Coordinates of C-alpha atoms in Angstrom, one line a residue:
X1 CA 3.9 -3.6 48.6
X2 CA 7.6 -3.8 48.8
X3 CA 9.8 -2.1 51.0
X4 CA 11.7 0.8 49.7
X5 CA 15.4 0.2 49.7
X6 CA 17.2 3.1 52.1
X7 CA 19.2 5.4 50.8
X8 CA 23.4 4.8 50.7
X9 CA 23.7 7.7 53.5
X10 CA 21.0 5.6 55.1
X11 CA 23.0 2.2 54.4
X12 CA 26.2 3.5 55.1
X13 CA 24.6 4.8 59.2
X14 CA 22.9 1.6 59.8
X15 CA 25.7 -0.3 59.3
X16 CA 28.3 2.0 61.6
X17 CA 26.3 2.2 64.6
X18 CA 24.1 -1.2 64.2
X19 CA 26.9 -3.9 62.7
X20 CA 30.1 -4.1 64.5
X21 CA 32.2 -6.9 63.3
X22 CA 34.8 -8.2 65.8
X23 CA 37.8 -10.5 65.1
X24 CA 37.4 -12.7 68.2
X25 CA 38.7 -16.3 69.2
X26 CA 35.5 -17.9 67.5
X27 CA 35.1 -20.8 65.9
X28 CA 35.1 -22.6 61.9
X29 CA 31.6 -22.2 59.7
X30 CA 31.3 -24.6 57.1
X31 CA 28.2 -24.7 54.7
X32 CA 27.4 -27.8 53.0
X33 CA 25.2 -28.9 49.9
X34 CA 22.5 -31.9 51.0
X35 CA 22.2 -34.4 48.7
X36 CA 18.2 -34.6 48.3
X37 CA 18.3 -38.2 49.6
X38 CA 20.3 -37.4 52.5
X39 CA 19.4 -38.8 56.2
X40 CA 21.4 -36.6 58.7
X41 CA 22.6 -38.1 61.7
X42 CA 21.0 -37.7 65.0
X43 CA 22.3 -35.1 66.6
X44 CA 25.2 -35.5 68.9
X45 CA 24.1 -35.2 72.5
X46 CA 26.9 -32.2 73.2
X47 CA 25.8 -30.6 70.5
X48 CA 22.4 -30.9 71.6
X49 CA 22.6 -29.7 74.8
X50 CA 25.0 -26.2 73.8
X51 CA 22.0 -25.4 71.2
X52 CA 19.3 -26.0 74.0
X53 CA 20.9 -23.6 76.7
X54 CA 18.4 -21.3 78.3
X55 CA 20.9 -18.5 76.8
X56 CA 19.9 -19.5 73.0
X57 CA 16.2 -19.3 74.1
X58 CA 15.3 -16.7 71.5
X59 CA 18.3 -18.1 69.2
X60 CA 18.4 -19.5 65.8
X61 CA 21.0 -22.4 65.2
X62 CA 22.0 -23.4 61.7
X63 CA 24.5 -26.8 61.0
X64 CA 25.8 -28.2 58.0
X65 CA 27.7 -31.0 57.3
X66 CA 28.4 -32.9 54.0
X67 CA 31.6 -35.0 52.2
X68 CA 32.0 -32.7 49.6
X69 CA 33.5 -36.2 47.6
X70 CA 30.5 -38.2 48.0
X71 CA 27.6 -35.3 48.6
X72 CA 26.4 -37.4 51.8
X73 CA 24.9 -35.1 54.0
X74 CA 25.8 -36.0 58.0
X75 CA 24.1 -32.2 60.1
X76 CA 21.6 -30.4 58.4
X77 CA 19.5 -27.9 60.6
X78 CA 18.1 -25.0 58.4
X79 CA 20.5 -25.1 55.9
X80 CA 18.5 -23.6 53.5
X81 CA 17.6 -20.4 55.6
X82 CA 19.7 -17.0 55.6
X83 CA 21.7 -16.4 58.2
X84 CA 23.8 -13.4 58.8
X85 CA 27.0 -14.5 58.0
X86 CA 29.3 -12.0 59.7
X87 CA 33.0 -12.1 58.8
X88 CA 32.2 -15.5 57.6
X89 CA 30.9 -13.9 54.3
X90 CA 34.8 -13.1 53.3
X91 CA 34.9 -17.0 52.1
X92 CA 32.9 -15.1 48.9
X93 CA 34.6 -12.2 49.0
X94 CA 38.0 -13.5 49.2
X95 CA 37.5 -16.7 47.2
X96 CA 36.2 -14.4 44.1
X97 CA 39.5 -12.0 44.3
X98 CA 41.8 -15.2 44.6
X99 CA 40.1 -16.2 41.5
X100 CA 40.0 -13.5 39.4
X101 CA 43.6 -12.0 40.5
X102 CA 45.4 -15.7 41.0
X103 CA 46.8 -16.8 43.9
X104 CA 50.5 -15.8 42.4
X105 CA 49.4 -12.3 41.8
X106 CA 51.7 -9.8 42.5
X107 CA 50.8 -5.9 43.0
X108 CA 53.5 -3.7 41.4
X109 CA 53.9 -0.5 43.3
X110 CA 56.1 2.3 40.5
X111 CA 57.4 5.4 40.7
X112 CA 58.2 7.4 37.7
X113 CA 60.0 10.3 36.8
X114 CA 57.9 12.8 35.1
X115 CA 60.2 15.4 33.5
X116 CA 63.4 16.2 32.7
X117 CA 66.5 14.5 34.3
X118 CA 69.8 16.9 34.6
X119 CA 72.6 14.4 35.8
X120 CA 71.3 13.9 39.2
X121 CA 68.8 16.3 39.8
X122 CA 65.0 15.8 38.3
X123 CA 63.3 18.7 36.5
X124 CA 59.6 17.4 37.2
X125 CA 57.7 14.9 39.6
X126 CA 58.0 12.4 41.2
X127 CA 54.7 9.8 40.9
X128 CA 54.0 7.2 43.2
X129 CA 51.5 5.3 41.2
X130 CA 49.2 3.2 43.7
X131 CA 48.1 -0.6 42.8
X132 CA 45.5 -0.9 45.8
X133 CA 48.7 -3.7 47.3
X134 CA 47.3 -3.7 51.2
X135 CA 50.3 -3.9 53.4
X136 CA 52.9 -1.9 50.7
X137 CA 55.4 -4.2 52.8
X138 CA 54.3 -3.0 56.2
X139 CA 53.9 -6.9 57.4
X140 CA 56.0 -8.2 54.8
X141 CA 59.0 -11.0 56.7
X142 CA 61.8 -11.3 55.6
X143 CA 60.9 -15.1 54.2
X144 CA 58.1 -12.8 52.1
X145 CA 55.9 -13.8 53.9
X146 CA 52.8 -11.5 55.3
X147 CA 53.0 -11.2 59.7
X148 CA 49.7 -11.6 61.3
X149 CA 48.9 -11.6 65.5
X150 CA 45.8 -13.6 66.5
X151 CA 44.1 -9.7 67.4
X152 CA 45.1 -7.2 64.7
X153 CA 45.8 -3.7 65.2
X154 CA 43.0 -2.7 62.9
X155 CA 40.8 -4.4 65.9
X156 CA 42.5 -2.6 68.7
X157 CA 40.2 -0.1 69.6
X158 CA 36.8 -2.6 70.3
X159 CA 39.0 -5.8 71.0
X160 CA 40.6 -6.4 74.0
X161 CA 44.3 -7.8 73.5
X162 CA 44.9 -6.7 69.8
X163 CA 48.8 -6.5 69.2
X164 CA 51.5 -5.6 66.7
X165 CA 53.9 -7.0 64.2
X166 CA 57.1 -6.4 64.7
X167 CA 57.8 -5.4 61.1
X168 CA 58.4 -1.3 60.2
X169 CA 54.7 0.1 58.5
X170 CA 57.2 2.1 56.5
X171 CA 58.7 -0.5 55.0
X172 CA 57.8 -0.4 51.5
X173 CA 58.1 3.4 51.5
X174 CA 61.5 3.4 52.7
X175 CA 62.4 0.7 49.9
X176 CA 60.9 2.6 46.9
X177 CA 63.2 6.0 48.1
X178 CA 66.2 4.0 48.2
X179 CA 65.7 2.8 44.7
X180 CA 64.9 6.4 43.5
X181 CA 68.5 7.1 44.8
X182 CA 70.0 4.1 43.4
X183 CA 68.5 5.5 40.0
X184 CA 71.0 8.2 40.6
X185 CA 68.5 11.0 41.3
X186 CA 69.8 13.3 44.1
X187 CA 67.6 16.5 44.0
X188 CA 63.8 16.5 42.7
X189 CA 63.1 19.7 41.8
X190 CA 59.2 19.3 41.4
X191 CA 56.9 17.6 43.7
X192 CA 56.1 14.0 44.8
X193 CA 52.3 12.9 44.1
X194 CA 50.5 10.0 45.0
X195 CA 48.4 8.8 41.5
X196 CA 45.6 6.8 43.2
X197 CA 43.3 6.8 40.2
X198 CA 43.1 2.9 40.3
X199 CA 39.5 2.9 41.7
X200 CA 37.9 5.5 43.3
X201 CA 37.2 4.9 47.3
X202 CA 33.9 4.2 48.4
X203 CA 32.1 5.1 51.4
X204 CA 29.6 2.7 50.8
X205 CA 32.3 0.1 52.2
X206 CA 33.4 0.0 55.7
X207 CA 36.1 0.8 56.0
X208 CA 36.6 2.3 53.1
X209 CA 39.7 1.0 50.4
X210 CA 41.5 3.8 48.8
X211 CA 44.5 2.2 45.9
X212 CA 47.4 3.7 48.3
X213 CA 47.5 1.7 52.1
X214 CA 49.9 2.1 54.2
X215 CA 49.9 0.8 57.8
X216 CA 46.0 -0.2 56.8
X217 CA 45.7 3.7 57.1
X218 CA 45.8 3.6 61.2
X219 CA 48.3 5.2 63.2
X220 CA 49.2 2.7 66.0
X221 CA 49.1 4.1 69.9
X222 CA 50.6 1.9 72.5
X223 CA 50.3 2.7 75.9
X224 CA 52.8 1.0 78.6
X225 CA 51.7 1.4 82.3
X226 CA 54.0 3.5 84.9
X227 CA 55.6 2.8 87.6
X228 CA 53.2 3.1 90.0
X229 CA 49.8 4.8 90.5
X230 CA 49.5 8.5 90.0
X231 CA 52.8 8.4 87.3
X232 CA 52.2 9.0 83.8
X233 CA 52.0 6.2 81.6
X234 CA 54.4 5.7 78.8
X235 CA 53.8 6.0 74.8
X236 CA 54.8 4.7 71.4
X237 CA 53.4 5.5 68.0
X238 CA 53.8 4.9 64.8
X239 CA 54.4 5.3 62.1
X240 CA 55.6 8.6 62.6
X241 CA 54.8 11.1 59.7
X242 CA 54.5 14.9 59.7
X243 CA 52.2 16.5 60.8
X244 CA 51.0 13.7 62.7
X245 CA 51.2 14.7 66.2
X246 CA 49.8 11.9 69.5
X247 CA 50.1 13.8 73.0
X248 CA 48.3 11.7 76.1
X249 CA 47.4 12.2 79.8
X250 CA 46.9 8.6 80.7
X251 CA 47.6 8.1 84.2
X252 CA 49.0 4.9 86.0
X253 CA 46.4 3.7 88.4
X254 CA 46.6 0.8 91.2
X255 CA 47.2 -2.4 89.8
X256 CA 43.6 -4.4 89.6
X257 CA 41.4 -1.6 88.5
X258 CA 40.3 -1.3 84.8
X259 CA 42.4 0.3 81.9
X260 CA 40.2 2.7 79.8
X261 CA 41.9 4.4 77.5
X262 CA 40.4 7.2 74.6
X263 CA 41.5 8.8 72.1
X264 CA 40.2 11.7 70.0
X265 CA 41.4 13.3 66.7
X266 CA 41.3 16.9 65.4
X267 CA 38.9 16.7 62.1
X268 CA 41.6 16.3 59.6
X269 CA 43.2 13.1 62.1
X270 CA 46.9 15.0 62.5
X271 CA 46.6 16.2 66.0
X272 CA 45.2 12.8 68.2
X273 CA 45.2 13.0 71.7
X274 CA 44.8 10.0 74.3
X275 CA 43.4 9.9 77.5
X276 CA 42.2 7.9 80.8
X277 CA 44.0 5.2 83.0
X278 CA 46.0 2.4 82.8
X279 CA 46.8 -0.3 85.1
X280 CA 49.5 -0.2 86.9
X281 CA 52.0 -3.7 86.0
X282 CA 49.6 -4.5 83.2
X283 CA 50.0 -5.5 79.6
X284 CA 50.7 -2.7 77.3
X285 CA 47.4 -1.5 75.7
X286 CA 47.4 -0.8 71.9
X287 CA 44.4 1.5 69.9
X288 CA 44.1 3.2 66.5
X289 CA 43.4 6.5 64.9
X290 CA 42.9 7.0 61.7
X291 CA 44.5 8.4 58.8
X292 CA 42.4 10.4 56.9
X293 CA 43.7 11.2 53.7
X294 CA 46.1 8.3 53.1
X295 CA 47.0 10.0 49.6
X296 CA 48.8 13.2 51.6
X297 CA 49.4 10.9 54.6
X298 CA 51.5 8.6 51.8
X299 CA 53.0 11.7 49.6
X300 CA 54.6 13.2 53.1
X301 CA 56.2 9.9 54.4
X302 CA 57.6 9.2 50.8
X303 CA 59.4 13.1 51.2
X304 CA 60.5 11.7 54.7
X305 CA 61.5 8.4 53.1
X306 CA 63.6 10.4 49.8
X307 CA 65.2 12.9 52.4
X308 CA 66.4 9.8 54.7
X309 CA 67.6 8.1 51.5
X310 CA 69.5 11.3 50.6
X311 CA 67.2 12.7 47.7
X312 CA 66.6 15.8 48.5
X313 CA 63.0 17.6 47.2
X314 CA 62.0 20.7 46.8
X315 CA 58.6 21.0 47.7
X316 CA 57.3 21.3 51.2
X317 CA 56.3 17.6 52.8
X318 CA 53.5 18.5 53.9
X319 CA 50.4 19.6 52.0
X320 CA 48.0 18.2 50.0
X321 CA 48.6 15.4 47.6
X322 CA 48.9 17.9 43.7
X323 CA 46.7 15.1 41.9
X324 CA 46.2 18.0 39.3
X325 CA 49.6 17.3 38.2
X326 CA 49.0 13.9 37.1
X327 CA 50.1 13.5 33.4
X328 CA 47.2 11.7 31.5
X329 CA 49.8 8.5 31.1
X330 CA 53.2 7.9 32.1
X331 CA 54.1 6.9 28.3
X332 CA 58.4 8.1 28.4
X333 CA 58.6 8.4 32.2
X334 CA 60.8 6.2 33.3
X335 CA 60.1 3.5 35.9
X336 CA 62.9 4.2 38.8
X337 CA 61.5 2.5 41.8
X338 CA 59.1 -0.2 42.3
X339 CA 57.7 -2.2 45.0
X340 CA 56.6 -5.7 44.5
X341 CA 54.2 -7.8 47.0
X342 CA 54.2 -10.8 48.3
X343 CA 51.7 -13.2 46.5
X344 CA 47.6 -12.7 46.6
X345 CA 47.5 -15.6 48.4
X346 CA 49.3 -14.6 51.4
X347 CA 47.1 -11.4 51.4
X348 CA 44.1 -13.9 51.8
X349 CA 45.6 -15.6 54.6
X350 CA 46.3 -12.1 56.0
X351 CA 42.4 -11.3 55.8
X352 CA 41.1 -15.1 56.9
X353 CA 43.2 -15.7 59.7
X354 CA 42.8 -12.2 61.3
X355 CA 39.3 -11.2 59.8
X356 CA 41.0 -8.0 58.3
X357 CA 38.0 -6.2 57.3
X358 CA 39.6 -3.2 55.5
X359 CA 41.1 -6.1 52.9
X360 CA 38.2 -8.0 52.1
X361 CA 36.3 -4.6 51.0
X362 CA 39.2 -3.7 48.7
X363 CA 38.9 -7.1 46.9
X364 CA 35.7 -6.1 45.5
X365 CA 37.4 -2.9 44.9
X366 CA 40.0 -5.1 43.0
X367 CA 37.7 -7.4 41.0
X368 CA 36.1 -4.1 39.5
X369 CA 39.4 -2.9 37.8
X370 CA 40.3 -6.1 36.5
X371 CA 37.4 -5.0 34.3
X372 CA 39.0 -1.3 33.7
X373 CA 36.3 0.2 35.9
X374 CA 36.8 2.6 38.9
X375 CA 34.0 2.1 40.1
X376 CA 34.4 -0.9 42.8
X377 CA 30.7 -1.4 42.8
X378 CA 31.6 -3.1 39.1
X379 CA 33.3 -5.8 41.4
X380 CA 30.0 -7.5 42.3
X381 CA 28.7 -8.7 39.2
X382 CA 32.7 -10.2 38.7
X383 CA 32.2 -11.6 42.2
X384 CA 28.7 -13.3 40.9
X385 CA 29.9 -14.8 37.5
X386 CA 32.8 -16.6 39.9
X387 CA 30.2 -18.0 42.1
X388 CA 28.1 -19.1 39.0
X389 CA 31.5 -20.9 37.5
X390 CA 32.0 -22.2 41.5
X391 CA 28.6 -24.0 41.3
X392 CA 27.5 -21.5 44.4
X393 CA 23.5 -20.9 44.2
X394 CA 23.8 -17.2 43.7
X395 CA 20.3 -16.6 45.1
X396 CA 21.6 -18.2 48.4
X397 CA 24.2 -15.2 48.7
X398 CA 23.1 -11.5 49.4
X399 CA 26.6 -9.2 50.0
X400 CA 27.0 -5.5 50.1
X401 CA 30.2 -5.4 51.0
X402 CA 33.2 -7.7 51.4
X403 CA 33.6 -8.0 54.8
X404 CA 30.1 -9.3 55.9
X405 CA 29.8 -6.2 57.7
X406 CA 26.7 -4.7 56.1
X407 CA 23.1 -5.2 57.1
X408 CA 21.7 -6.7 53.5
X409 CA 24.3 -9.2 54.1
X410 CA 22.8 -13.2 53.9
X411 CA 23.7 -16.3 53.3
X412 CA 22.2 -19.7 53.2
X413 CA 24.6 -22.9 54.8
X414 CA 23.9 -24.4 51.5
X415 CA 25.6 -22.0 49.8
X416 CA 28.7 -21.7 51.9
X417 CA 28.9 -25.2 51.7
X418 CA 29.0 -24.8 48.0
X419 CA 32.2 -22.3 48.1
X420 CA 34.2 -24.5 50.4
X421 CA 33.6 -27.5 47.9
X422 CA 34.6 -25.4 45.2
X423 CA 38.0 -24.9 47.0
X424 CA 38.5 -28.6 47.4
X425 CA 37.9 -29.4 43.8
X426 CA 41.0 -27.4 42.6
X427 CA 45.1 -27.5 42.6
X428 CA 44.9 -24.8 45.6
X429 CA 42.6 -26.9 47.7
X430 CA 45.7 -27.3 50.4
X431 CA 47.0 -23.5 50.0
X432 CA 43.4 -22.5 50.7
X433 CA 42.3 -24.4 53.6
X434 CA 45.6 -23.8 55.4
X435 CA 44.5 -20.0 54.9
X436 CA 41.9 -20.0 57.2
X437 CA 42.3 -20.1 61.1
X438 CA 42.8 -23.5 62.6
X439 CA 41.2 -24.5 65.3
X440 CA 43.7 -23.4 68.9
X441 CA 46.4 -22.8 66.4
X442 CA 46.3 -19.8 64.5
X443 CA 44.4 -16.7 63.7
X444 CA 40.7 -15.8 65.5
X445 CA 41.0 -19.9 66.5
X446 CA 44.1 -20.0 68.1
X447 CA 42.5 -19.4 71.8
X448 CA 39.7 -21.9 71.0
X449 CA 40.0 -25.6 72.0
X450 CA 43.9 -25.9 72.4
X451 CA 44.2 -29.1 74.3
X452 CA 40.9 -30.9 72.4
X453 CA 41.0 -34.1 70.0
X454 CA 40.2 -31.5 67.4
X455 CA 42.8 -29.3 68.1
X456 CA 44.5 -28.4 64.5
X457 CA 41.8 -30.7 63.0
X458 CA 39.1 -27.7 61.9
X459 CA 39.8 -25.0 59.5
X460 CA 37.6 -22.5 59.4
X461 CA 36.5 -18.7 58.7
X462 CA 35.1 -17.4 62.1
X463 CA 32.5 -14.3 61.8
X464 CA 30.6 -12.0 64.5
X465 CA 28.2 -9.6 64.5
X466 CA 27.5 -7.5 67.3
X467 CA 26.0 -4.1 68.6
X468 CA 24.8 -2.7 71.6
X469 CA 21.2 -3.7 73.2
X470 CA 20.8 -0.3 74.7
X471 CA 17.2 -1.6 76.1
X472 CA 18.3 -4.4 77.8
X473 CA 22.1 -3.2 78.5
X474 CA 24.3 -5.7 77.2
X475 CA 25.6 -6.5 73.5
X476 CA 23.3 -8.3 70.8
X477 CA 24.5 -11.1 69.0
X478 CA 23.7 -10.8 65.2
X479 CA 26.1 -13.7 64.5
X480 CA 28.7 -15.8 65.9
X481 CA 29.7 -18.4 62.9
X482 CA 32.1 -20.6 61.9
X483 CA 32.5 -22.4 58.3
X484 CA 35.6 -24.2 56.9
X485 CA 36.8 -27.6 57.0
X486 CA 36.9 -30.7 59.4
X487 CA 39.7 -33.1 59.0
X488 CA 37.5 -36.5 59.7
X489 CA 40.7 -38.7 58.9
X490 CA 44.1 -38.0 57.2
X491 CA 43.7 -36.3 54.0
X492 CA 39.9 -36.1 54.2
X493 CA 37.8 -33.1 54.9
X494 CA 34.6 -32.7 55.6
X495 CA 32.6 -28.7 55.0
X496 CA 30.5 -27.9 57.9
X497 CA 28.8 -24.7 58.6
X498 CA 28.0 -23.7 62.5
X499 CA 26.2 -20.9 63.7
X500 CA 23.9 -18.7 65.9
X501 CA 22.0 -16.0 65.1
X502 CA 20.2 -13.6 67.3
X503 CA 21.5 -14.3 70.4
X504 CA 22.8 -11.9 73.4
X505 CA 25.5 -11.8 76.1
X506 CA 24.2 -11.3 80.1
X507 CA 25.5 -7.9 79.9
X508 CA 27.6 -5.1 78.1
X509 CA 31.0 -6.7 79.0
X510 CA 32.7 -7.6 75.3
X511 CA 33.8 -11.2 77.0
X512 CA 30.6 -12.4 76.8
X513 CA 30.9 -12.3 73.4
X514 CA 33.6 -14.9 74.0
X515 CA 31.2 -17.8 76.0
X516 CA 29.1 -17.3 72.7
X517 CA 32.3 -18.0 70.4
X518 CA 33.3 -20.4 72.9
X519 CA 29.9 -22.3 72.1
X520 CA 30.3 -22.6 68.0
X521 CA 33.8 -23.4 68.8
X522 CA 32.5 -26.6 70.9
X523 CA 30.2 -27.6 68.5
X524 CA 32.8 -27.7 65.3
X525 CA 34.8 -29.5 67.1
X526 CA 32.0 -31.8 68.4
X527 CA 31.0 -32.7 64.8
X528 CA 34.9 -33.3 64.0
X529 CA 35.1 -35.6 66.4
X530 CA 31.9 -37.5 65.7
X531 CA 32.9 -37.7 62.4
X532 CA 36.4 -38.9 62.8
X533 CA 34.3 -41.5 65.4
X534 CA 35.6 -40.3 68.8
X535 CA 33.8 -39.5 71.5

C-alpha cells in the first residue's frame, strides 16, 4: 500500500518548521555520470579519514567525480542514491530558468497612463505593471551589475553575520517616478495600482514569489551597539515606506556577553518592534521583517517616489492596492516610464553565490508564464522538458520547489553530475561556472579554504539543510552539500558532487553547522587537489 501524499497545508508546515535552509560558508557539490566501465580511484586518505569521523557515525556520505570530456569516472560513493540536496537543488532550478528565459533576458518594468492626459495633469491611473524582475534595481551597480555580500540580508534573521549592499532598495522605484515626470505629467488625478497579474503567488513555495519585489519584500533592521552598557542601542531601517513603522528597546550590554536580538510584527507587518541586547563595541547586527503585501507595500513607495519627483497624486498613499481598477489590456495607454534589469544571468549569480532562496522559487514561477500560465506550478513540467533536452535522468530529480527547500526534494549525484555537464557543453559554459561561489573567494565559499592549493580552483553550489533536534538538543543536519566544478589544470574542469546527509552538530549553537560545512569544504578541495596531482 502506498503512502498517501499530505495535503499542501500539510506540505507547506512540514517544510517551515522541519526544513530550514541556511546560506552558510559551505562547500561546492558536483554530481557526475559513471561511465559503466569506470574504476574509481581509491579513496584519498584525507578524504577518508573526514568521512570516518565518529561525528558521521550515523551519516551517509555521497562522492562524485567524472571528466565530463572523456566520461571517466575518478569518486563514485553512492552516486546513484537520493540525497537531499538542499540549496544545491537550485543548479535545476536555475539552470532551467537560464534556459528558458536566456541568459540576456531582460525584465521590463512599465508604467502606463490609463486615461485622459490634460497638459500636465492625468485624468485616470497610473499602472505599474509588474514583470516578477527580483531586485527592481535594489542591488543594481552602477556598472549594471547585481551587488551580492557573502551573508544576504534575506538570511539575517537565522545567520549570524548577514550584511547589506550599499545600493538604495528604492532604486528602481525612484527611477520609474522620475521618468513619469519627465513624460511631463505633474498631477495624477486617479490612483497609482500595482498590476501583478503575471502569475499568481503561491504559498506552496517558501518564500513565496509575488510578480512585484522590492527590497526581496523584507524591511532591513540594523542595530549598532551604544556606548556603553545600560545605553540604548542605535537603529537604521529601511526602506522606509508609510505606514511602516520599526520602534526598539535593545539595550547595550557589557562587551563579551551575547547579542540577542527579536523582533515581532503587528499582523498586517506595518508596526515591527525590536527587542533584547546588544553587545557593547560589537559589529552592528542586521535582521528582517517582512513585507506582507508587497503589492500596497509597492503602490505606497511609488506615491512617495512620484511626490519626491514632483508629481503630485491625488489619492491617499496609503491603502490597499485598487487591482479592481485594472483595465483588461493596456491597448492606447501610453508607456511613460519603464525600468529595465540587468541581464538573467546576473540574477543567477545573485541566487548561486548567495543561495537566495526567494529567487530560485520565482524561476519556476517564471518558467510557467513563458507558457502564458499563472499558475507557477505549470513551471515544472517546463523545468522537466529542459532536463530531458540537458540529457539529466529525470527520474534521478524529485523538486517541489526551486530552492531545495521542500521535504519531497531528492536528487541522485548522477543526476547533478549530468546538469553540470550540460553547462560545459554550451557557449555559456564560462558565464555559468563563474556564477557559482568559488571556493575562499566569493559567495557561501568565500570563508572556506582561503589560503589552500584549491583556493579559487572549485566552483560550486553549496546547499544545507537544517532543523532543530529537540530530543537530543542541538541542530540536525539534513544536508550539507556541495556540487560544481574542479579546475584539475588550466582550462579543465572536472564535476564532482560532495555530501552528507543526516548528520548532527554537538549541540544547538548554529556554528556547528560550520565544522560540518567546514568538512565538505575539505573534501572538494581534497579531490581537486588529487586530481590536479598535489598532495
Amino acid at each position: 500500500m502506498s503512502p498517501s501524499v499530505p495535503s499542501r497545508s500539510v506540505r507547506r508546515r512540514v517544510a517551515g518548521t522541519l526544513c530550514v535552509l541556511l546560506a552558510v560558508g559551505v562547500v561546492i557539490t558536483g554530481l557526475v555520470q559513471a561511465a559503466p566501465s569506470a574504476t574509481p580511484r581509491a579513496i584519498d586518505p584525507r578524504i577518508a579519514a573526514v568521512i570516518r569521523k565518529p561525528d558521521y557515525r550515523h551519516a551517509q556520505w555521497g562522492l562524485f567525480q567524472q571528466d565530463p570530456r572523456t566520461g571517466k569516472v575518478t569518486e563514485s560513493r553512492y552516486a546513484d542514491q537520493f540525497f537531499i540536496p538542499g540549496s544545491a537543488a537550485k543548479l535545476f532550478s536555475v539552470s532551467g530558468t537560464w534556459h528558458t528565459l536566456g541568459g540576456d533576458h531582460r525584465f521590463i518594468t512599465p508604467v502606463h497612463a490609463v486615461g485622459q492626459r490634460r497638459n500636465a495633469t492625468l485624468k485616470g491611473d497610473l499602472d505599474l505593471v509588474a514583470q516578477g524582475d527580483l531586485t527592481l534595481g535594489g542591488r543594481t551597480r552602477k556598472d549594471g551589475t547585481v551587488a551580492f555580500t557573502t551573508i544576504d540580508h534575506t538570511y539575517a534573521n537565522d545567520v549570524p553575520g548577514a550584511t547589506l549592499t550599499p545600493e538604495n532598495p528604492l532604486a528602481g522605484i525612484d527611477q520609474l517616478a522620475r521618468q513619469v515626470r519627465q513624460s511631463g505629467i505633474r498631477r495624477v488625478d486617479g490612483d497609482v495600482v500595482v498590476d501583478a497579474r503575471r502569475f499568481q503567488p503561491d504559498p506552496g513555495l517558501d518564500p513565496v514569489p509575488t510578480p512585484l519585489i522590492i527590497n526581496d519584500n523584507v524591511i532591513d533592521l540594523l542595530t549598532t551597539p551604544g556606548t556603553e552598557a545600560g545605553t540604548p542601542a542605535g537603529l537604521e531601517w529601511r526602506p522606509k515606506v508609510a505606514p511602516y513603522h520599526v520602534t526598539s528597546s535593545v539595550r547595550t550590554v557589557a562587551a563579551g556577553k551575547p547579542s540577542a536580538i527579536n523582533v515581532s510584527s503587528s499582523p498586517d507587518g506595518t508596526r515591527i518592534q525590536l527587542s533584547g541586547t546588544i553587545a557593547a563595541g560589537s559589529a552592528p547586527v542586521l535582521r528582517v521583517s517582512a513585507i506582507k503585501d508587497p503589492n500596497a507595500f509597492g503602490r505606497t513607495a511609488l506615491i512617495e517616489a512620484l511626490q519626491r519627483a514632483g508629481v503630485e497624486v491625488r489619492a491617499k498613499a496609503v491603502g490597499r492596492n485598487p487591482v479592481r481598477q485594472l483595465p483588461r489590456s493596456y491597448q492606447g495607454a501610453p508607456t511613460v516610464a519603464r525600468y529595465t534589469s540587468p541581464g538573467y544571468a546576473q540574477y543567477a549569480e545573485l541566487i548561486l553565490k548567495v543561495s537566495h532562496n526567494l529567487g530560485a522559487n520565482l524561476g519556476i514561477c517564471l518558467m510557467a508564464t513563458s507558457t502564458g500560465s499563472t499558475n507557477c506550478n505549470d513551471g515544472f513540467p517546463v523545468l522537466a522538458t529542459f532536463l530531458e533536452h540537458a540529457q539529466v535522468d529525470r527520474k534521478a530529480v524529485q523538486l517541489a520547489d526551486g530552492r531545495g527547500g521542500n521535504p519531497a526534494d531528492r536528487t541522485t549525484p548522477r543526476a547533478m553530475a549530468q546538469i553540470l555537464t550540460y553547462w560545459q557543453r554550451t557557449p555559456e559554459a564560462t558565464r555559468f561556472r563563474t556564477s557559482l561561489p568559488i571556493l575562499g573567494v566569493d559567495g557561501t565559499l568565500a570563508d572556506s579554504c582561503r589560503s589552500c592549493p584549491s583556493r579559487g580552483k572549485v566552483f560550486a553550489k553549496t546547499g544545507t539543510a537544517a532543523g532543530g533536534d529537540l530530543l537530543n538538543d542541538r541542530l540536525a543536519v539534513g544536508a550539507e552539500t556541495a556540487a560544481g566544478y574542479l579546475e584539475t589544470r588550466k582550462g579543465h574542469f572536472d564535476v564532482f558532487f560532495a555530501g552528507v546527509n543526516g548528520a548532527a552538530t554537538p549541540t544547538a549553537d548554529i556554528t556547528g553547522v560550520l565544522t560540518i560545512a567546514n568538512d565538505v569544504a575539505d573534501v572538494a578541495a581534497y579531490l581537486q587537489q588529487q586530481a590536479a596531482g598535489g598532495q
